[in-house]
Short mmCIF file of C-alpha atoms in Angstrom, two decimals:
data_model
loop_
_atom_site.label_atom_id
_atom_site.label_comp_id
_atom_site.label_asym_id
_atom_site.label_seq_id
_atom_site.Cartn_x
_atom_site.Cartn_y
_atom_site.Cartn_z
CA MET A 1 0.00 0.00 0.00
CA TYR A 2 2.97 2.34 0.59
CA GLU A 3 6.78 2.26 0.52
CA ILE A 4 8.93 3.50 3.41
CA ASP A 5 12.71 3.09 3.54
CA PRO A 6 14.19 1.82 6.84
CA SER A 7 16.20 5.05 7.11
CA VAL A 8 13.07 7.22 7.32
CA VAL A 9 12.17 8.78 10.69
CA VAL A 10 8.43 8.95 11.40
CA GLU A 11 7.45 10.77 14.59
CA ASP A 12 4.42 9.85 16.67
CA GLY A 13 1.17 11.11 15.20
CA ALA A 14 2.42 11.43 11.62
CA THR A 15 0.11 9.95 8.99
CA ILE A 16 1.17 8.22 5.78
CA GLU A 17 -1.69 7.54 3.40
CA PRO A 18 -1.87 4.64 0.92
CA PHE A 19 0.43 4.67 -2.12
CA ALA A 20 2.80 7.25 -0.63
CA VAL A 21 6.56 6.69 -1.09
CA ILE A 22 9.00 7.93 1.58
CA LYS A 23 12.70 7.39 0.86
CA GLY A 24 16.21 8.18 2.03
CA ARG A 25 16.86 10.26 5.14
CA SER A 26 13.42 11.80 5.29
CA VAL A 27 11.86 12.95 8.56
CA LEU A 28 8.10 13.18 9.06
CA LYS A 29 7.36 15.28 12.13
CA LYS A 30 4.51 14.97 14.59
CA GLY A 31 1.02 15.46 13.18
CA CYS A 32 2.03 15.80 9.53
CA VAL A 33 0.09 14.05 6.77
CA VAL A 34 1.73 12.69 3.63
CA GLY A 35 -1.15 12.02 1.29
CA SER A 36 -1.72 9.30 -1.24
CA PHE A 37 0.56 9.29 -4.30
CA SER A 38 3.07 11.66 -2.69
CA TYR A 39 6.82 11.05 -3.11
CA VAL A 40 9.18 12.31 -0.40
CA GLU A 41 12.94 11.72 -0.58
CA ASP A 42 15.70 13.08 1.70
CA SER A 43 13.32 15.75 2.98
CA VAL A 44 11.86 17.05 6.25
CA ILE A 45 8.11 17.56 6.58
CA GLY A 46 7.20 19.81 9.52
CA LYS A 47 4.66 19.41 12.28
CA ASN A 48 0.99 19.45 11.20
CA THR A 49 1.94 20.03 7.57
CA VAL A 50 -0.25 18.39 4.93
CA VAL A 51 1.23 17.14 1.65
CA ARG A 52 -1.22 16.12 -1.09
CA SER A 53 -0.03 14.06 -4.08
CA SER A 54 3.20 16.04 -4.45
CA ARG A 55 6.91 15.36 -5.02
CA ILE A 56 9.43 16.66 -2.47
CA CYS A 57 13.13 15.85 -2.92
CA GLY A 58 16.10 17.17 -0.96
CA SER A 59 13.99 19.87 0.65
CA THR A 60 12.55 21.10 3.95
CA VAL A 61 8.96 22.12 4.66
CA GLY A 62 8.15 23.92 7.92
CA ASP A 63 5.29 23.49 10.36
CA ASN A 64 1.60 24.08 9.59
CA CYS A 65 2.02 24.24 5.82
CA THR A 66 -0.11 22.89 3.00
CA VAL A 67 1.59 21.48 -0.09
CA GLY A 68 -0.19 20.38 -3.25
CA PRO A 69 -1.89 18.78 -4.88
CA ASP A 70 0.75 18.21 -7.57
CA ALA A 71 3.45 20.54 -6.26
CA HIS A 72 7.16 19.86 -6.87
CA LEU A 73 9.86 20.90 -4.38
CA ARG A 74 13.45 20.02 -5.25
CA ASN A 75 17.16 20.83 -4.97
CA ASN A 76 17.16 22.37 -1.51
CA ALA A 77 13.81 24.12 -1.49
CA ARG A 78 13.28 25.52 2.02
CA VAL A 79 9.71 26.42 2.94
CA GLY A 80 9.03 28.24 6.21
CA ASP A 81 6.20 27.79 8.67
CA GLY A 82 2.60 28.49 7.70
CA CYS A 83 3.18 28.55 3.94
CA ARG A 84 0.73 27.50 1.26
CA ILE A 85 2.20 25.81 -1.82
CA GLY A 86 -0.59 24.97 -4.24
CA ASN A 87 -1.22 22.93 -7.34
CA PHE A 88 1.44 22.84 -10.06
CA VAL A 89 3.87 25.07 -8.17
CA GLU A 90 7.56 24.18 -8.58
CA ILE A 91 10.17 25.41 -6.10
CA LYS A 92 13.87 24.82 -6.74
CA ASN A 93 16.86 25.91 -4.64
CA SER A 94 14.84 28.64 -2.96
CA THR A 95 13.96 29.87 0.52
CA LEU A 96 10.40 30.90 1.32
CA GLU A 97 10.03 32.59 4.69
CA SER A 98 7.01 32.08 6.93
CA GLY A 99 3.53 32.80 5.62
CA VAL A 100 4.38 32.86 1.91
CA LYS A 101 1.56 31.83 -0.43
CA ALA A 102 2.07 30.46 -3.94
CA ALA A 103 -1.26 28.83 -4.67
CA HIS A 104 -1.26 28.09 -8.40
CA LEU A 105 0.93 27.34 -11.42
CA SER A 106 4.15 29.16 -10.54
CA TYR A 107 7.90 28.53 -10.81
CA ILE A 108 10.15 29.80 -8.03
CA GLY A 109 13.78 29.04 -8.83
CA ASP A 110 16.99 30.28 -7.18
CA ALA A 111 15.14 32.78 -5.04
CA THR A 112 14.55 34.11 -1.55
CA VAL A 113 10.98 35.21 -0.83
CA GLY A 114 10.24 37.26 2.28
CA ALA A 115 7.61 36.52 4.89
CA ASN A 116 3.91 36.92 4.05
CA THR A 117 4.52 37.58 0.37
CA ASN A 118 1.84 36.42 -2.08
CA VAL A 119 2.98 34.88 -5.39
CA GLY A 120 0.09 34.96 -7.86
CA CYS A 121 -0.99 32.41 -10.43
CA GLY A 122 1.45 31.99 -13.32
CA VAL A 123 4.31 33.97 -11.79
CA ILE A 124 7.73 32.94 -13.10
CA PHE A 125 11.06 33.62 -11.42
CA VAL A 126 13.19 33.86 -14.57
CA ASN A 127 16.49 32.49 -13.29
CA TYR A 128 18.31 31.30 -16.44
CA ASP A 129 19.75 33.51 -19.20
CA GLY A 130 20.81 30.64 -21.46
CA LYS A 131 24.27 30.36 -19.90
CA GLU A 132 24.04 30.93 -16.15
CA LYS A 133 21.54 30.77 -13.29
CA HIS A 134 20.89 33.97 -11.33
CA ARG A 135 19.13 34.70 -8.04
CA THR A 136 16.09 36.79 -7.15
CA THR A 137 15.39 38.28 -3.73
CA VAL A 138 11.87 39.45 -2.90
CA GLY A 139 11.20 41.25 0.38
CA LYS A 140 8.50 40.80 2.98
CA ASN A 141 4.78 41.54 2.54
CA CYS A 142 4.94 41.84 -1.25
CA PHE A 143 2.13 41.08 -3.69
CA ILE A 144 3.24 39.58 -7.02
CA GLY A 145 0.31 39.67 -9.44
CA CYS A 146 -0.70 36.91 -11.83
CA ASN A 147 1.42 36.20 -14.92
CA SER A 148 4.29 38.42 -13.81
CA ASN A 149 7.94 37.67 -14.63
CA LEU A 150 10.78 38.44 -12.23
CA VAL A 151 13.97 38.45 -14.31
CA ALA A 152 17.11 37.63 -12.31
CA PRO A 153 19.43 38.93 -11.08
CA LEU A 154 16.89 41.00 -9.17
CA THR A 155 16.33 42.46 -5.71
CA MET A 156 12.91 43.73 -4.65
CA GLY A 157 12.37 45.50 -1.34
CA ASP A 158 9.61 44.98 1.22
CA ASP A 159 5.95 45.95 0.73
CA CYS A 160 6.04 46.08 -3.07
CA PHE A 161 3.01 45.56 -5.32
CA VAL A 162 3.53 44.08 -8.80
CA ALA A 163 0.49 44.45 -11.05
CA CYS A 164 -0.54 41.40 -13.06
CA GLY A 165 1.26 40.81 -16.34
CA THR A 166 4.31 42.89 -15.38
CA THR A 167 7.89 41.95 -16.24
CA VAL A 168 10.34 43.22 -13.63
CA ASN A 169 13.95 43.35 -14.84
CA LYS A 170 15.63 45.82 -12.50
CA ASP A 171 16.03 46.27 -8.75
CA VAL A 172 13.24 48.12 -6.95
CA GLU A 173 13.05 49.85 -3.58
CA SER A 174 10.68 48.98 -0.75
CA GLY A 175 7.14 50.27 -1.11
CA SER A 176 7.22 50.41 -4.92
CA PHE A 177 4.20 49.86 -7.17
CA LEU A 178 5.16 48.24 -10.47
CA ILE A 179 3.11 47.97 -13.63
CA GLY A 180 4.43 47.27 -17.12
CA ARG A 181 2.13 45.91 -19.79
CA SER A 182 0.75 46.97 -23.16
CA TYR A 183 -2.06 49.49 -23.21
CA LEU A 184 -5.41 47.85 -23.91
CA THR A 185 -6.99 48.80 -27.24
CA VAL A 186 -10.72 48.12 -27.68
CA LYS A 187 -12.29 48.18 -31.15
CA GLU A 188 -16.04 48.12 -30.69
CA ASN A 189 -18.21 46.12 -33.10
CA ARG A 190 -15.17 44.62 -34.83
CA ALA A 191 -15.10 41.09 -33.42
CA HIS A 192 -17.53 39.71 -36.02
CA LYS A 193 -14.96 40.22 -38.79
CA TYR A 194 -12.45 37.94 -37.10
CA LEU A 195 -14.99 35.44 -35.82
CA THR A 196 -16.38 34.99 -39.34
CA LYS A 197 -12.92 34.30 -40.77
CA SER A 198 -12.06 31.78 -38.08
CA ARG A 199 -15.17 29.74 -38.88
CA GLU A 200 -14.62 29.55 -42.62
#
């Protein structure tokens, strides 16, 4: 029903659901739940943290977190207490401080994210320039809007607000509001011309 290596440490009160795989030097702390179809290898899962059908390798998750479904933490991802890591979020070689939320469809690579920052749906930490990996640092209490790109190397201060669809490619001071997207053009009563062509 499940696979657990002899080297794994499971504290009292931890729950391992059917079809979970726990390998290597993993530690499951008191009250945590590793849900069905999860894979945990050489990782620490904190107290009362719930992992749902996710893959966690060589990483640490703090206490009172939720991970998944279908999240992927790897290569020394370090998630602080009280974080929410949602579906199809990948975290690689990054530190998330306490209270960070990344609920949907994001990539956080080679980054440090400050406490209580919200990472919106579709946010990408752009860490690779084709030759080298670079790091991004985001401060505390920031809001990163949906479909934004943070292009490393980059440092963002505390209490910043990034509007959805913005590409950030330079350092910004604390308290900054950032918006950078094309101006919306609306052509009224024109859609029928394109809809007709697409149906031919």
